[in-house]
Every structure is written in C-alpha cells, then in structure tokens.
Amino acid sequence: MVEWQSGLKRRNMSRFQLVIPLGLLIGVADKAGAHLTAGARKVVWLQTHSEHLKRGIEEALSHFSKNDSVLIEGNSFLHAHDADISVLVTTPRETKIKRSTREIVSRIDLAVINIYADDRPDDVMKTRERLHQIGCYAPVHIINPLQDNYTPNEVFLNHIKEMIGQPVQL
C-alpha cells in the first residue's frame, strides 16, 4: 500500500514504515527488522540528500509523540537538529574516523568503545587516543555488548539513565 501525504512517499513494509522524501531515495538497507528485534516499538527509516535533511528529520520525528524516547542512529541528525544526548560508538577495529564524525564531535556527550574478546588493551588505548585527537573529550565508556554481567556495561547504562532522569540500578 502506498499513501501520498505531505510530499512524502510511505511504504508499509511488514512491521515498520519507511519514510522517504519523494524523488530522493538513494537506496534502502533493511536494518529496521534488526532494530525491531532488538526491542524498538517503531522504526522510521530516513535516507535523503543533505539539502533535504532538516525537512526529512522533522517529518520522521512527526511519527513520534513528544513523550516518546527516540533513538537516532547516525551522525547526520546532529548536522540539522539538537539531541538531548549524543553518543559516539566506535571499536578498536575501526581505525578510520569518518568526516561526518569529525564535524559533529563537539556535540558528543558520551563516547563508547565497543570491545570484543580478541581486542587488545593497546588497541583500546589507541582508539581512546584517536578520539582525543579529533577533539572528543566526552566521558569514554569501554563496553562489551556480548558479555553478560559485565560491570562496565552496567556503569554505561546507569550513566545514560542518569542523563535522561531515570532511576539507576545499584
């Protein structure tokens, strides 16, 4: 089913809506299913050219109420809109820092270095140094999303909860 509304083309695909400004579709990756599997209640995917970014973000955000907590993935949002909290996620395996990250680094509130079992401590330190070299002086959390009962994961989640005013688990 395709609806035409506010100059946008909406495609209802299984359990999510894809919102794309007309004529500006670059290509679509099906990440929405993964977000839903991870616990998202609603996913709006926006992919557009930079000249239409602000309008596209406003339209995408209109799908949520003012009381919703909305998680945005990607750097582009911060080029056109303010965020309550911005988190930069990287890994020791990612040695190149994107230009778009460099452009928004001053707006980062927290940085996360995602580690895995085979990441070496000296690579983690090099990652921390790369963040500082581009001007990222936000608190850095080193987490392992695949490890259960890992204290640094809990510390990071509690930091986020404090920032958004939710009760912290002790």
CSV table of C-alpha atoms in Angstrom, one decimal:
chain,number,residue,atom,x,y,z
A,1,MET,CA,0.0,0.0,0.0
A,2,VAL,CA,1.4,3.4,-0.9
A,3,GLU,CA,0.0,6.7,0.5
A,4,TRP,CA,0.8,10.1,-0.6
A,5,GLN,CA,1.0,12.7,2.1
A,6,SER,CA,2.9,15.9,2.8
A,7,GLY,CA,5.1,15.3,-0.2
A,8,LEU,CA,6.4,12.0,1.2
A,9,LYS,CA,6.0,8.5,-0.1
A,10,ARG,CA,5.3,6.0,2.6
A,11,ARG,CA,5.7,2.3,2.2
A,12,ASN,CA,4.1,0.0,4.7
A,13,MET,CA,6.5,-2.9,4.9
A,14,SER,CA,5.7,-5.7,7.3
A,15,ARG,CA,6.1,-4.1,10.8
A,16,PHE,CA,7.7,-0.7,10.0
A,17,GLN,CA,7.2,2.3,7.9
A,18,LEU,CA,9.8,3.6,5.6
A,19,VAL,CA,9.7,7.4,5.1
A,20,ILE,CA,11.5,8.8,2.1
A,21,PRO,CA,11.2,12.3,0.6
A,22,LEU,CA,9.9,11.8,-2.9
A,23,GLY,CA,12.5,11.5,-5.6
A,24,LEU,CA,15.4,11.4,-3.1
A,25,LEU,CA,15.7,7.7,-2.5
A,26,ILE,CA,19.4,6.8,-2.5
A,27,GLY,CA,18.9,3.1,-1.6
A,28,VAL,CA,17.4,1.3,1.3
A,29,ALA,CA,19.1,-1.1,3.7
A,30,ASP,CA,16.8,-3.3,5.7
A,31,LYS,CA,18.1,-2.6,9.2
A,32,ALA,CA,14.6,-1.9,10.5
A,33,GLY,CA,13.9,-5.6,11.2
A,34,ALA,CA,17.1,-5.7,13.3
A,35,HIS,CA,16.0,-2.7,15.3
A,36,LEU,CA,12.6,-4.2,16.0
A,37,THR,CA,14.2,-7.5,17.0
A,38,ALA,CA,16.4,-5.5,19.4
A,39,GLY,CA,13.3,-4.1,21.1
A,40,ALA,CA,12.2,-1.0,19.2
A,41,ARG,CA,8.5,-0.5,19.1
A,42,LYS,CA,8.5,1.6,16.0
A,43,VAL,CA,11.2,2.2,13.4
A,44,VAL,CA,11.2,5.1,10.9
A,45,TRP,CA,14.0,4.9,8.3
A,46,LEU,CA,15.0,8.1,6.6
A,47,GLN,CA,17.6,8.3,3.9
A,48,THR,CA,17.9,11.5,1.9
A,49,HIS,CA,20.3,14.0,0.4
A,50,SER,CA,21.8,16.6,2.8
A,51,GLU,CA,19.8,19.5,1.3
A,52,HIS,CA,16.6,17.9,2.4
A,53,LEU,CA,17.9,16.5,5.7
A,54,LYS,CA,16.2,19.1,8.0
A,55,ARG,CA,12.8,18.7,6.4
A,56,GLY,CA,13.2,14.9,6.4
A,57,ILE,CA,14.1,14.8,10.1
A,58,GLU,CA,11.1,16.9,11.0
A,59,GLU,CA,8.8,14.6,9.1
A,60,ALA,CA,10.4,11.5,10.5
A,61,LEU,CA,10.1,12.9,14.1
A,62,SER,CA,6.4,13.7,13.5
A,63,HIS,CA,5.8,9.9,13.6
A,64,PHE,CA,6.6,10.0,17.4
A,65,SER,CA,4.8,11.8,20.2
A,66,LYS,CA,6.7,14.4,22.3
A,67,ASN,CA,6.7,11.9,25.2
A,68,ASP,CA,8.5,9.1,23.2
A,69,SER,CA,12.1,8.4,23.8
A,70,VAL,CA,13.6,8.3,20.3
A,71,LEU,CA,17.0,6.7,19.5
A,72,ILE,CA,18.6,8.0,16.3
A,73,GLU,CA,21.4,6.1,14.6
A,74,GLY,CA,24.0,8.0,12.6
A,75,ASN,CA,25.7,11.4,12.6
A,76,SER,CA,23.6,13.2,10.1
A,77,PHE,CA,20.9,14.0,12.6
A,78,LEU,CA,23.3,16.3,14.6
A,79,HIS,CA,24.0,18.3,11.5
A,80,ALA,CA,20.4,19.5,11.4
A,81,HIS,CA,18.9,19.0,14.8
A,82,ASP,CA,19.7,19.1,18.5
A,83,ALA,CA,19.7,15.9,20.6
A,84,ASP,CA,19.1,15.6,24.3
A,85,ILE,CA,22.1,13.1,24.4
A,86,SER,CA,24.5,12.1,21.7
A,87,VAL,CA,26.6,9.0,22.0
A,88,LEU,CA,29.5,8.2,19.7
A,89,VAL,CA,30.1,4.5,19.3
A,90,THR,CA,33.4,3.1,17.9
A,91,THR,CA,35.5,0.0,18.1
A,92,PRO,CA,39.3,-0.7,18.2
A,93,ARG,CA,38.8,-2.3,14.8
A,94,GLU,CA,37.6,0.9,13.2
A,95,THR,CA,40.8,2.9,12.7
A,96,LYS,CA,39.4,5.5,10.3
A,97,ILE,CA,37.2,8.3,11.7
A,98,LYS,CA,34.5,9.5,9.3
A,99,ARG,CA,34.4,13.1,8.2
A,100,SER,CA,30.8,13.3,9.4
A,101,THR,CA,32.0,12.3,12.9
A,102,ARG,CA,34.7,14.9,12.9
A,103,GLU,CA,32.1,17.5,12.0
A,104,ILE,CA,29.9,16.8,15.0
A,105,VAL,CA,32.5,15.8,17.6
A,106,SER,CA,31.9,18.9,19.7
A,107,ARG,CA,28.3,17.8,20.2
A,108,ILE,CA,29.1,14.3,21.6
A,109,ASP,CA,28.1,13.8,25.3
A,110,LEU,CA,29.4,10.2,25.7
A,111,ALA,CA,31.8,8.0,23.7
A,112,VAL,CA,31.6,4.3,23.7
A,113,ILE,CA,34.4,1.9,22.7
A,114,ASN,CA,32.7,-1.4,21.9
A,115,ILE,CA,35.2,-4.2,22.6
A,116,TYR,CA,35.2,-7.9,21.8
A,117,ALA,CA,37.1,-10.8,23.3
A,118,ASP,CA,40.0,-10.6,20.9
A,119,ASP,CA,40.5,-6.8,21.1
A,120,ARG,CA,43.9,-6.0,22.8
A,121,PRO,CA,44.2,-3.4,25.5
A,122,ASP,CA,46.8,-1.4,23.5
A,123,ASP,CA,44.3,-1.1,20.6
A,124,VAL,CA,41.6,0.2,23.0
A,125,MET,CA,44.1,2.8,24.2
A,126,LYS,CA,44.8,3.8,20.6
A,127,THR,CA,41.1,4.2,20.0
A,128,ARG,CA,40.8,6.5,23.0
A,129,GLU,CA,43.8,8.5,21.7
A,130,ARG,CA,42.1,8.8,18.2
A,131,LEU,CA,39.0,10.2,19.9
A,132,HIS,CA,41.1,12.8,21.7
A,133,GLN,CA,43.0,13.7,18.5
A,134,ILE,CA,39.7,14.7,16.8
A,135,GLY,CA,38.6,16.7,19.8
A,136,CYS,CA,36.3,14.3,21.6
A,137,TYR,CA,36.7,14.9,25.3
A,138,ALA,CA,33.4,13.4,26.4
A,139,PRO,CA,33.5,10.6,29.0
A,140,VAL,CA,34.5,7.4,27.4
A,141,HIS,CA,32.9,4.0,28.4
A,142,ILE,CA,34.5,0.8,27.3
A,143,ILE,CA,31.8,-1.9,27.0
A,144,ASN,CA,31.4,-5.4,25.7
A,145,PRO,CA,27.8,-5.9,24.4
A,146,LEU,CA,28.3,-9.7,24.1
A,147,GLN,CA,29.4,-10.3,27.7
A,148,ASP,CA,26.7,-10.8,30.3
A,149,ASN,CA,27.1,-9.4,33.9
A,150,TYR,CA,30.0,-7.1,32.7
A,151,THR,CA,30.3,-4.2,35.2
A,152,PRO,CA,31.4,-1.6,32.6
A,153,ASN,CA,28.2,-2.3,30.6
A,154,GLU,CA,26.1,-1.6,33.7
A,155,VAL,CA,28.1,1.6,34.5
A,156,PHE,CA,27.5,2.9,31.0
A,157,LEU,CA,23.7,2.1,31.1
A,158,ASN,CA,23.5,3.8,34.5
A,159,HIS,CA,25.2,6.9,33.1
A,160,ILE,CA,22.7,7.1,30.3
A,161,LYS,CA,19.8,6.6,32.8
A,162,GLU,CA,21.2,9.4,35.0
A,163,MET,CA,21.4,11.7,32.0
A,164,ILE,CA,17.7,11.1,31.0
A,165,GLY,CA,16.4,11.2,34.6
A,166,GLN,CA,15.5,7.5,35.0
A,167,PRO,CA,16.2,5.5,38.2
A,168,VAL,CA,19.6,4.0,38.4
A,169,GLN,CA,20.1,0.3,39.2
A,170,LEU,CA,22.6,-0.1,42.0
